[in-house]
XYZ file of C-alpha atoms in Angstrom:
609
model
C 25.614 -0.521 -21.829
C 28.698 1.682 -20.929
C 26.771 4.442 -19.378
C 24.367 1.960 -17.401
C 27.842 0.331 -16.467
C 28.819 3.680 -14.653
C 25.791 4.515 -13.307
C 25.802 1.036 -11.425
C 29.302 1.738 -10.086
C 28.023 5.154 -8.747
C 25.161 3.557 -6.899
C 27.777 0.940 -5.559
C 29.471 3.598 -4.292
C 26.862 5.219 -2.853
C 25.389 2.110 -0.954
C 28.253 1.306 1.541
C 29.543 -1.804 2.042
C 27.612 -4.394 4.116
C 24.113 -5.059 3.639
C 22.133 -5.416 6.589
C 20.598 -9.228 7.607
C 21.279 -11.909 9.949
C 22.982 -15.113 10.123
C 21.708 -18.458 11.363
C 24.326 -19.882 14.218
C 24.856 -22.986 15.349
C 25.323 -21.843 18.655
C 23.946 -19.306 21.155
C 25.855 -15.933 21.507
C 26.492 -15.133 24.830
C 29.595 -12.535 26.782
C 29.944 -14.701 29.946
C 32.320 -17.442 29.655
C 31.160 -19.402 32.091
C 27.733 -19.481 30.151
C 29.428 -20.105 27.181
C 31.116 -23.033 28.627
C 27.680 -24.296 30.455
C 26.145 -23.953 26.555
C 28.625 -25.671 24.482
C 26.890 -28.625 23.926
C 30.265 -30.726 22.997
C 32.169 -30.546 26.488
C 31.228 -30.536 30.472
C 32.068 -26.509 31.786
C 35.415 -27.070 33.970
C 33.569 -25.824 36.922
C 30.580 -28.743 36.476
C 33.456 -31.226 35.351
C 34.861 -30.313 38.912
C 32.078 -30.439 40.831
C 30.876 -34.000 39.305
C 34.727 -35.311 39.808
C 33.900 -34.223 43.802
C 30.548 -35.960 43.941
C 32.378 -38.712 42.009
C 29.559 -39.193 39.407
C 31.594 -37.688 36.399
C 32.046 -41.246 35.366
C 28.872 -42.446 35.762
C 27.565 -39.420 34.077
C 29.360 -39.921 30.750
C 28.543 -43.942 30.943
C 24.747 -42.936 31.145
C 23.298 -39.320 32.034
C 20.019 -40.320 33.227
C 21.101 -42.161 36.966
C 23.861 -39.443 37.171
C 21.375 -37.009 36.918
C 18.870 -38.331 39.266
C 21.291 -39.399 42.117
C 22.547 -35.869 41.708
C 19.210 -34.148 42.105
C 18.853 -36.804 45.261
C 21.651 -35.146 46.607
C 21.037 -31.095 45.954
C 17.390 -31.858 47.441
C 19.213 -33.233 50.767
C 21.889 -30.359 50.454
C 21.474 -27.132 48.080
C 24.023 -26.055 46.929
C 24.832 -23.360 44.011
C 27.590 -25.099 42.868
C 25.748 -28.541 43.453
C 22.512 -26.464 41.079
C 24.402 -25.342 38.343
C 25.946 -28.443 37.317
C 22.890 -30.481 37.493
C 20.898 -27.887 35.393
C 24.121 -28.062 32.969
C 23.523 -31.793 32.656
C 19.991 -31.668 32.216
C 20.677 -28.848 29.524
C 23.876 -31.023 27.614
C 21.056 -33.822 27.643
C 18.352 -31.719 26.093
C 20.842 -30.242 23.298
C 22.105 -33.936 23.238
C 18.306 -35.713 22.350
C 17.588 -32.191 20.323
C 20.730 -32.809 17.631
C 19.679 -36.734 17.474
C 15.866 -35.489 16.402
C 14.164 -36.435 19.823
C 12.587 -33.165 20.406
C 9.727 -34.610 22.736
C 12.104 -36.223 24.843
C 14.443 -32.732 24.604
C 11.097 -30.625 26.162
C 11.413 -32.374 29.615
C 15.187 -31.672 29.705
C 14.861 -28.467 28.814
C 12.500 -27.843 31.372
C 14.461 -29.327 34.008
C 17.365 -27.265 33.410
C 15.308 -24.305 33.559
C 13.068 -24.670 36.517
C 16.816 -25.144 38.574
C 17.948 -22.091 36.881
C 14.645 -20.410 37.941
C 15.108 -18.667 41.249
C 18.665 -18.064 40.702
C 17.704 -16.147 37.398
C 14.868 -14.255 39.325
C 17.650 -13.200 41.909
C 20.242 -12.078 39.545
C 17.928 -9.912 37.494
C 16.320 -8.091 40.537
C 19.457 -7.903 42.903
C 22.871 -5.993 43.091
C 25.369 -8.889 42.752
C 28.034 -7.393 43.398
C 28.528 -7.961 47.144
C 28.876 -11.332 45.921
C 32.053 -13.469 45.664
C 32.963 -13.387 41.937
C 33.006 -16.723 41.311
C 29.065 -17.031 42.519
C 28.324 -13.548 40.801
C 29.403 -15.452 37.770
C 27.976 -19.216 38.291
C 24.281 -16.550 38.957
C 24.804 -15.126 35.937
C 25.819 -17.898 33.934
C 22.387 -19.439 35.031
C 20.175 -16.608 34.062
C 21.432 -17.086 30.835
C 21.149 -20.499 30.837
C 17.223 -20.230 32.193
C 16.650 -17.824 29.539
C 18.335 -20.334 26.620
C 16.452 -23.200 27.693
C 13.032 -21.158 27.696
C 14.291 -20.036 24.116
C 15.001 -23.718 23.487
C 11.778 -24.496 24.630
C 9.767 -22.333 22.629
C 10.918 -22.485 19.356
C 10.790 -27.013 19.831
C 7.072 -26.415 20.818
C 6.836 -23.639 17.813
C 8.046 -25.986 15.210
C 5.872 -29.272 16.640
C 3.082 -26.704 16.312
C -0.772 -27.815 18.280
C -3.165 -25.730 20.129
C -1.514 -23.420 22.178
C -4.070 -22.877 24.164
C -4.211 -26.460 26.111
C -2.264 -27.509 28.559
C 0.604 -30.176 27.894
C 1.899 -32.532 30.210
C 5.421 -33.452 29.983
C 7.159 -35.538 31.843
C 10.610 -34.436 33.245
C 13.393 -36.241 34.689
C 12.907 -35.008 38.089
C 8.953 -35.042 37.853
C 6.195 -34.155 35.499
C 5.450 -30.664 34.186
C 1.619 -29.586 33.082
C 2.309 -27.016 30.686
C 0.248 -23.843 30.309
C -0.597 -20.603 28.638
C -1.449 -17.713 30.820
C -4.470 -17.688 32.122
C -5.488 -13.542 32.240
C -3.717 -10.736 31.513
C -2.926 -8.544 28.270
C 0.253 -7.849 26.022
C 0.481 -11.470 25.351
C 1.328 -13.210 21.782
C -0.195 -16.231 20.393
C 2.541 -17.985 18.477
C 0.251 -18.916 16.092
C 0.240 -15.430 15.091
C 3.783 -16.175 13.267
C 5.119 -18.311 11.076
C 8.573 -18.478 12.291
C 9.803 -18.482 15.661
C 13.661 -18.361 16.521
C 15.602 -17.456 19.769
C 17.369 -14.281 18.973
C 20.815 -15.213 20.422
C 20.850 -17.708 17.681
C 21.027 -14.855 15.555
C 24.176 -12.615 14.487
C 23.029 -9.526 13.811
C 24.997 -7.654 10.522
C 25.097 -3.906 8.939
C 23.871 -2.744 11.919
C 26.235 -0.556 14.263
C 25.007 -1.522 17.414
C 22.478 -3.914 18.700
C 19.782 -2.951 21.340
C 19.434 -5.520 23.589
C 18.623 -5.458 27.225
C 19.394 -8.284 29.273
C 16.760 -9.355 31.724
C 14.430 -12.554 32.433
C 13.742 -14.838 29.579
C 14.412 -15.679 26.034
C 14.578 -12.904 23.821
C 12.955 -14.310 20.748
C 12.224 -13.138 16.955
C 9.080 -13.598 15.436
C 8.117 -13.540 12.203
C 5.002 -12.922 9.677
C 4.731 -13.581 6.409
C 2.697 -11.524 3.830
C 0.216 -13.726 2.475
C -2.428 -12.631 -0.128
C -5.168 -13.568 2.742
C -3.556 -11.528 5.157
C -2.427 -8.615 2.855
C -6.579 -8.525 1.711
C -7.749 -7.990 5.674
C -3.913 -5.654 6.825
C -3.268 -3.919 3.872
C 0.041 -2.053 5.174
C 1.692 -5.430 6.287
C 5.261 -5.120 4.499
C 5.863 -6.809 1.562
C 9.114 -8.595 3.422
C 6.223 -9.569 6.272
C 6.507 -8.447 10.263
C 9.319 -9.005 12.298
C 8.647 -8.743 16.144
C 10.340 -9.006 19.075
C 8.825 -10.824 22.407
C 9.745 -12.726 25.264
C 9.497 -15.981 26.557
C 9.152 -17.149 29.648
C 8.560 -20.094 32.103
C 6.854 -19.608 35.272
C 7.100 -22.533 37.835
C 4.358 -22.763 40.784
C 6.025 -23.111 43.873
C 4.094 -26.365 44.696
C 3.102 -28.813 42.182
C 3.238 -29.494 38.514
C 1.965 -26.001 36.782
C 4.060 -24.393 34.303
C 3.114 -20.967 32.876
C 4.741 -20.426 29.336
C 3.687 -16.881 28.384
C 4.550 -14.740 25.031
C 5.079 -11.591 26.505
C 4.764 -8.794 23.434
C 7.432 -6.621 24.769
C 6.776 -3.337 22.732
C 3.403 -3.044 24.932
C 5.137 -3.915 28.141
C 8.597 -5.113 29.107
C 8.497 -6.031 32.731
C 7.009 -9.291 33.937
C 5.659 -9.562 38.035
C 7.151 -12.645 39.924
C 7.525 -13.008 43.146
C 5.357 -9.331 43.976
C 8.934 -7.681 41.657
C 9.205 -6.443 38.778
C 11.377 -7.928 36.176
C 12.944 -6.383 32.946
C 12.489 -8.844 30.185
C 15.064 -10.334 27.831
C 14.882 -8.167 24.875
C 16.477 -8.292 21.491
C 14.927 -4.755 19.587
C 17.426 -4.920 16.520
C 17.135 -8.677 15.422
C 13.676 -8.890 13.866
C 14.438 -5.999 12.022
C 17.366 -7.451 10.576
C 15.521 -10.661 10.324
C 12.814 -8.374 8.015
C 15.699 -6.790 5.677
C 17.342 -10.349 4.996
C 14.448 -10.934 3.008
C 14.515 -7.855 0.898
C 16.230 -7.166 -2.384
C 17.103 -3.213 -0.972
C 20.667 -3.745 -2.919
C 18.588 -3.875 -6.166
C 15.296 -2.283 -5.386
C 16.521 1.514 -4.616
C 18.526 1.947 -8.279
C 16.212 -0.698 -10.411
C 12.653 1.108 -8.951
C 14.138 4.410 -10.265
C 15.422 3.391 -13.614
C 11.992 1.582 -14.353
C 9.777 2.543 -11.673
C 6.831 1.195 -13.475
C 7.848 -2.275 -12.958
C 8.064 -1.936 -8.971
C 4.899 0.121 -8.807
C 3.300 -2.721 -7.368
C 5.121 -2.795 -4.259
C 4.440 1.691 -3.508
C 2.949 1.373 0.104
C 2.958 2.496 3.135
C 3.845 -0.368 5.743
C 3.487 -1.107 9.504
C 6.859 -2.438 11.139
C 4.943 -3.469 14.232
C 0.814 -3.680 14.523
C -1.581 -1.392 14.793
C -2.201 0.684 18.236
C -5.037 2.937 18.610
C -3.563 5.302 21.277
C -0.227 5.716 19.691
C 1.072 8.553 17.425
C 1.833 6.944 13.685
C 5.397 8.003 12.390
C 5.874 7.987 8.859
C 9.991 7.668 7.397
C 9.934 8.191 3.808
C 13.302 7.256 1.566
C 14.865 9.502 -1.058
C 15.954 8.656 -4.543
C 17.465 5.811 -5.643
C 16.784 4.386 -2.520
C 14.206 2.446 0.004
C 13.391 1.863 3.577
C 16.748 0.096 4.664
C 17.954 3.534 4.876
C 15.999 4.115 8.191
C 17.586 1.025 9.745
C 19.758 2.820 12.115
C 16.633 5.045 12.782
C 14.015 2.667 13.657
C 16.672 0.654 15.437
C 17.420 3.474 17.735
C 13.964 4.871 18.112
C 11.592 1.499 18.665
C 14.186 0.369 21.518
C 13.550 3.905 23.542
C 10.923 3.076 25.892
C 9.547 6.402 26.431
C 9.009 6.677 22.039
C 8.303 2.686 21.966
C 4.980 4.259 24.440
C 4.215 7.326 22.412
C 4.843 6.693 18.557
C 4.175 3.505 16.603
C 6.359 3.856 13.735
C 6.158 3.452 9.515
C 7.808 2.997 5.951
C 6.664 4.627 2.326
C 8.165 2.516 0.103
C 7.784 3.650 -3.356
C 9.937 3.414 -6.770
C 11.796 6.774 -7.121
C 11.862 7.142 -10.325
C 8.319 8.672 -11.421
C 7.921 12.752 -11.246
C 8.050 14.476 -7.693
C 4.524 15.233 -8.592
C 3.413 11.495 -9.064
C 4.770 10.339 -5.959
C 3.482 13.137 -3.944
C 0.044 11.927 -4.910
C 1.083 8.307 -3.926
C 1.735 8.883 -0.925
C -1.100 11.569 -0.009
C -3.317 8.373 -1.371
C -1.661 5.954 0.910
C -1.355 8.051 4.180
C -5.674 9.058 3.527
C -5.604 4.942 2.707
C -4.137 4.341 6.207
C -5.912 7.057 8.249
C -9.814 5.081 7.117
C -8.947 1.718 6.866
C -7.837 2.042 11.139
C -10.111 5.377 11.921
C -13.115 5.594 9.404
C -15.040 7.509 11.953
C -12.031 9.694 12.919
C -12.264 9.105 17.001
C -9.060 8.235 17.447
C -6.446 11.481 18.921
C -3.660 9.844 18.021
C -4.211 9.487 13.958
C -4.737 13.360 14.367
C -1.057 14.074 15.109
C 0.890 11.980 12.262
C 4.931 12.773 11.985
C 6.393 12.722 8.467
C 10.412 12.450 8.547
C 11.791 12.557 5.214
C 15.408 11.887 3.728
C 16.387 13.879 0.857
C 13.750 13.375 -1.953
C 11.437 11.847 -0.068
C 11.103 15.285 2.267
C 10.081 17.091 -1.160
C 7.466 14.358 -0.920
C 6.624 14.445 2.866
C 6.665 18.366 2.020
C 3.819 18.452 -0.038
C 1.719 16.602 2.195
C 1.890 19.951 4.552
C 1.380 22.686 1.721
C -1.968 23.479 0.164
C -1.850 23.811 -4.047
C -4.713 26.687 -4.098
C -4.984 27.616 -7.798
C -0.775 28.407 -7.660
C 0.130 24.976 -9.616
C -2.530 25.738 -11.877
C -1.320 29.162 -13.068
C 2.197 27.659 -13.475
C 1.124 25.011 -16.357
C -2.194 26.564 -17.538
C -3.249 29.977 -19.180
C -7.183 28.896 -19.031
C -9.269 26.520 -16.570
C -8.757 22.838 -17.429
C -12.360 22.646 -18.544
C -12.020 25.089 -21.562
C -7.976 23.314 -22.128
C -8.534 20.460 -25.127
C -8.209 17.334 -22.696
C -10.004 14.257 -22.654
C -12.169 13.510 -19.192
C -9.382 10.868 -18.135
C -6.751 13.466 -19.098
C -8.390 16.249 -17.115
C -9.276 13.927 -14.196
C -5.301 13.124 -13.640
C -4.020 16.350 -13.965
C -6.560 18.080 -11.007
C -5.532 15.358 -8.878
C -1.807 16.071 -9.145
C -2.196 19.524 -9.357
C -4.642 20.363 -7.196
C -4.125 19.361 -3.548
C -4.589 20.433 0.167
C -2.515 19.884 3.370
C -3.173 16.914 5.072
C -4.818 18.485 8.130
C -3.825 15.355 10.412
C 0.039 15.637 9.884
C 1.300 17.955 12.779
C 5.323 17.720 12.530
C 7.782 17.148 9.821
C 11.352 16.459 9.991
C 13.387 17.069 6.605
C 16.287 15.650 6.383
C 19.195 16.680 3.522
C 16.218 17.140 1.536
C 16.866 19.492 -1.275
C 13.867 21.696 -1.050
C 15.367 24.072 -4.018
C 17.209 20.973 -6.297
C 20.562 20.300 -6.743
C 23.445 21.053 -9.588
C 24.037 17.078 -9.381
C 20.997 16.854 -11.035
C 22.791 18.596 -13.828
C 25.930 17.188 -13.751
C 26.980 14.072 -16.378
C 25.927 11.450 -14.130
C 22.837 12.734 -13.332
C 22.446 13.691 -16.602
C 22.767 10.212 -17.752
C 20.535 9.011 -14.821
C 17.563 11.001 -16.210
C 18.105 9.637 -19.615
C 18.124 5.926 -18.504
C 14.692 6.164 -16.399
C 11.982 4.917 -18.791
C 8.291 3.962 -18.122
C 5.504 4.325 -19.952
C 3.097 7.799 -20.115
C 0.118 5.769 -19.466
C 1.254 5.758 -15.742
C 0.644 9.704 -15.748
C -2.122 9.880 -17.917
C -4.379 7.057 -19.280
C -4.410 8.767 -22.759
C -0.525 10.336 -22.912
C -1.005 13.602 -24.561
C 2.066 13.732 -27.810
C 1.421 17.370 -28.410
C 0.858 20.457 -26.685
C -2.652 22.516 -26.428
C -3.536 25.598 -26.400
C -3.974 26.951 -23.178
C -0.513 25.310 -21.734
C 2.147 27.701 -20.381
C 5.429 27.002 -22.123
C 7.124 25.038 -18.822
C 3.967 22.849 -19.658
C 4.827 22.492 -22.962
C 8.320 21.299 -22.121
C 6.648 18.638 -19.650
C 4.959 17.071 -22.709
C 7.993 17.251 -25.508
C 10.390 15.268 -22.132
C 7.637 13.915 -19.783
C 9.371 14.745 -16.373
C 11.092 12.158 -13.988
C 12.611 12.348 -10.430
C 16.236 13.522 -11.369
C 15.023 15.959 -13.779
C 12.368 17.323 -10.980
C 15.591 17.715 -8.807
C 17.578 20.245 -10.934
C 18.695 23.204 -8.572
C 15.684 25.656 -9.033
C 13.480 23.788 -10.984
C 10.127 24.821 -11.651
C 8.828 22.292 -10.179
C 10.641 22.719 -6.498
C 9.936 26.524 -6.676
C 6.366 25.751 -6.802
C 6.386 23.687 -4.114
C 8.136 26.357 -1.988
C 5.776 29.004 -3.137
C 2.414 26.808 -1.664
C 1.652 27.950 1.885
C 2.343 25.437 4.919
C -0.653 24.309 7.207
C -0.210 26.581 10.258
C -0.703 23.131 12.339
C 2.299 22.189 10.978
C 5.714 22.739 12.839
C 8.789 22.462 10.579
C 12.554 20.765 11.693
C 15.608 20.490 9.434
C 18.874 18.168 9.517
C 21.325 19.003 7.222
C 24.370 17.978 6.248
C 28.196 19.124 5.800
C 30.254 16.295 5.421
C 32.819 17.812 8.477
C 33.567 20.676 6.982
C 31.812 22.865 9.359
C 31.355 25.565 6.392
C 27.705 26.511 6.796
C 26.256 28.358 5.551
C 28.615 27.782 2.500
C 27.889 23.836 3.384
C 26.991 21.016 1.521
C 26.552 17.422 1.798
C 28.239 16.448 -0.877
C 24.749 16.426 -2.888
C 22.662 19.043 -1.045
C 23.587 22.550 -0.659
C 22.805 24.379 2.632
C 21.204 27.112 0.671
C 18.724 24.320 -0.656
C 18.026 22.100 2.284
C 17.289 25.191 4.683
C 14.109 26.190 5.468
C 13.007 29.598 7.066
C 9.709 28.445 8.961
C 11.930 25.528 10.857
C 11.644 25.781 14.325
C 14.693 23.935 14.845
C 17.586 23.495 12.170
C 20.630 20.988 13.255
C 23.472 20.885 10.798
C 25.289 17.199 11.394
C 28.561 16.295 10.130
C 27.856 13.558 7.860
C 27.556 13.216 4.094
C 24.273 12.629 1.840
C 24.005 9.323 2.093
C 25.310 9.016 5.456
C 23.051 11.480 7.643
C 20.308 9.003 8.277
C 22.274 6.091 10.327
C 24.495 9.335 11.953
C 24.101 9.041 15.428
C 23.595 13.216 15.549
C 20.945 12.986 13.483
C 18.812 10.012 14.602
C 19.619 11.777 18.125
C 17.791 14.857 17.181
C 14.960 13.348 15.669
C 14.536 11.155 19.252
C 15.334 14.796 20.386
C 12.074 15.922 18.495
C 9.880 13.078 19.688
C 10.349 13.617 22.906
């Protein structure tokens, strides 16, 4: 219990201190004061509590909203004003948030809508003009009712969301200023139907931790998360939806006709397309990239999974896949981030973070996770994932038509590029001749026996991967693999033969070479696979690369700036270096900080592009 005591702190160590996820607010998050004022539900702005002190209806608005508000509207229909706007579509947003928080959601909707339909043009105006020949004070009563036409449209959404219905019919709601006739859009494409998730939440309700910095772009409407859960049903027709379900970002936003009472509330699905036409402009939509991928890792156990799936991988076996992040697009180029030992997806975080809010990549790539339990042999989990990425390439191109599924990217961090590695190298009969003096058929193995060890052993390049990016990846092992705690961490993996071989062989044949032999008196595991020139690594190294292939490296040096005496603190230069790289970036970070270092996840967008 001592040593599994130690091994635990190590990891601890190892993982950093925050764990990614978000947190539930009771209030929107917002950088303009003035909005923040206009959205505290508990107390008038001072601006509005000026204005309504002028119109002298501050009094009659706290004795009863309702004629405040409609004498108000009388009077900014006789005489606009922006001033004279913004506080009545503050009033009819306090009222909303007012009915909301006493459980009269229907009666919230026509509020809601009210306060957003004032905020309307003056959102459209702020997003597509320069401001800043404005006074300041109006530069900051336009902004503060963008973000007040984008919270109520948030609002909105997510009240709708939870009453559920068909979508697809109009609603008519009746507002305090006149009715609305609610409706989806009528044509177009890159639209959601909410139905397609099972939770819907604005994203500036969200705070967003573990993640260094948030990509958001401020535009028109809300910027909402949506989410999918994995369901048996669903997992039987999408077989790469992640175990932790899809988290997606998208837009909504209300459209209001210039005459009469027709409302457009649209889904916009803003990795397609992220402008909106209003108006003959174009608009950047409200986006929020990093909160439904924080909203995704909440829900998994990554604290537990990375060190528990490699001390008994063949109790998280079940959840080895290879999983989509966003849907499936036919014309874009699939992107596959594999983890390294002891570890899962989380550690792309930064990456994907990064990478899915560039629009030029969000175009090109649609990216992937290989999720597997790190414990089992390199050779094991090589197969796994040559199943899975075959697995993914016929259930969504059986007939092979597609261009895209013929240029896959594999980036892999530290044990997982040994893994991504193989997938680029052909076995020929060179894995043979290392573990067998005869052909398998004249070696005393059963059928099932014989069956599993040509699969593992004999291989070929996947011919539809065209790039790889390795990444600390110790393509020659490691002497931590040798040292006492890695030592110790090969001693405490367990799980049983039968994963290898149906019928576990106890005793060697004739016919094995003697590194085979010493496979089946200590059946081989991950750390032991790792060992700096290990037979097992050499072989790799010695298989010939696809010549469609092209090769990058990021490596590691903790600072130092030492190469190529470098190391990363796990990695040696001399390991992680590759001669057939085309490009080979050494970044100043450690092991188990290169992947969410801003140098490296700059030269992998470097490599995309």
């Amino acid at each position: 219990m001592h040593r599994l005591s130690l091994l635990i702190a190590a990891i601890a160590l190892l993982a950093g201190c925050q764990s990614p996820g978000v947190v539930e607010l009771t209030r929107p998050l917002t950088d303009n004061p003035f909005a923040a004022a206009i959205l505290n539900p508990n107390r008038l702005a001072p601006q509005s509590r000026q204005h309504l002190r002028q119109e002298d209806l501050l009094t009659a608005y706290r004795n009863d909203p309702a004629p405040a508000i409609e004498e108000l509207a009388r009077r900014l229909e006789e005489e606009p004003t922006l001033a004279r706007r913004a506080a009545l579509a503050e009033l009819c947003a306090k009222t909303a948030e007012s009915l909301y928080g006493r459980k009269q959601s229907k009666e919230a909707l026509a509020y809601y809508l009210a306060a957003a339909e004032l905020a309307y043009e003056e959102a459209i105006d702020y997003v597509t003009s320069d401001s800043s020949a404005r006074p300041r004070e109006e530069r900051e009563m336009a902004e503060a009712l963008s973000i007040l036409y984008n919270h109520c449209t948030g609002r909105l959404a997510s009240i709708l969301f939870d009453q559920g219905g068909d979508w697809r019919q109009p609603r008519l709601i009746q507002g305090p200023l006149h009715a609305y006739l609610l409706r989806p859009p009528t044509a177009g494409s890159g639209f959601f139907q909410p139905a397609y998730f099972d939770t819907l939440i604005p994203a500036d309700y969200l705070e967003v931790k573990g993640i260094t910095r948030r990509k958001v772009r401020k535009g028109l409407g809300a910027a909402l998360v949506g989410h999918r859960r994995t369901t048996p049903e669903r997992k039987a027709a999408d077989p790469f939806l992640p175990i932790v379900g899809m988290g997606l970002p998208l837009t909504a936003t209300l459209h209001f006709a210039a005459d009469g009472p027709e409302t457009e509330l649209a889904f916009h699905d803003v990795l397609i397309k992220d402008e909106i036409q209003i108006h003959g402009r174009e608009l950047d939509l409200s986006t929020d990239f990093t909160a439904p991928l924080a909203y995704m890792v909440e829900y998994e156990p990554a604290t537990k999974l990375g060190w528990k799936g490699m001390l008994h991988p063949d109790k998280y076996e079940g959840n080895t896949g290879l999983y989509q992040i966003e849907p499936f697009r036919k014309d874009q180029i699939p992107v596959v981030f594999v983890h390294g030992l002891m570890s899962s997806p989380v550690t792309w975080l930064e990456a994907l973070n990064t990478l899915r809010a560039d629009p030029v990549l969000r175009e090109k790539y649609q990216l992937l996770v290989y999720l597997y339990p790190t414990g089992f042999p390199i050779a094991y989990n090589g197969l796994n994932l040559r199943r899975r990425l075959k697995e993914f390439q016929e259930h969504y191109d059986p007939n092979r038509r597609l261009p895209a599924m013929r240029k896959m990217m594999l980036v892999g961090h530290s044990m997982g590029g040994i893994l991504s590695n193989i997938q680029i190298r052909s076995s020929g009969e060179r894995l043979h001749q290392k573990l067998f003096t005869r052909p398998l058929d004249q070696i005393d193995l059963t059928e099932d026996q014989e069956v599993a060890v040509r699969k593992m052993i004999y291989f070929g390049a996947n011919p539809d991967v065209t790039r790889a990016i390795f990444i600390a990846s110790p393509h020659r092992g490691s002497e931590v693999a040798t040292t006492p705690i890695g030592k110790l961490g090969a001693d405490l993996i367990k799980y049983p033969q039968e994963f290898l071989f149906s019928q576990p062989l106890e005793e060697p044949v004739d016919g094995m070479t003697p590194l085979a032999e010493s496979f089946i008196r200590k059946p081989p595991d991950s750390v032991m696979d790792l060992r700096a020139h290990g037979p097992t690594l050499e072989a790799i190294l010695e298989l010939p690369v696809h010549p469609r292939v092209t090769v990058h490296s990021i490596i590691g040096d903790r600072g130092k700036g030492d190469t190529p005496d470098s190391a990363d603190g796990v990695v040696p230069y001399w390991s992680a270096h590759l001669d057939q790289a085309v490009s080979e970036l050494i970044v100043p970070a450690s092991h188990t900080t290169i992947t969410p270092h801003p140098e490296a996840i700059e030269e992998v967008r470097r490599i995309l592009y």
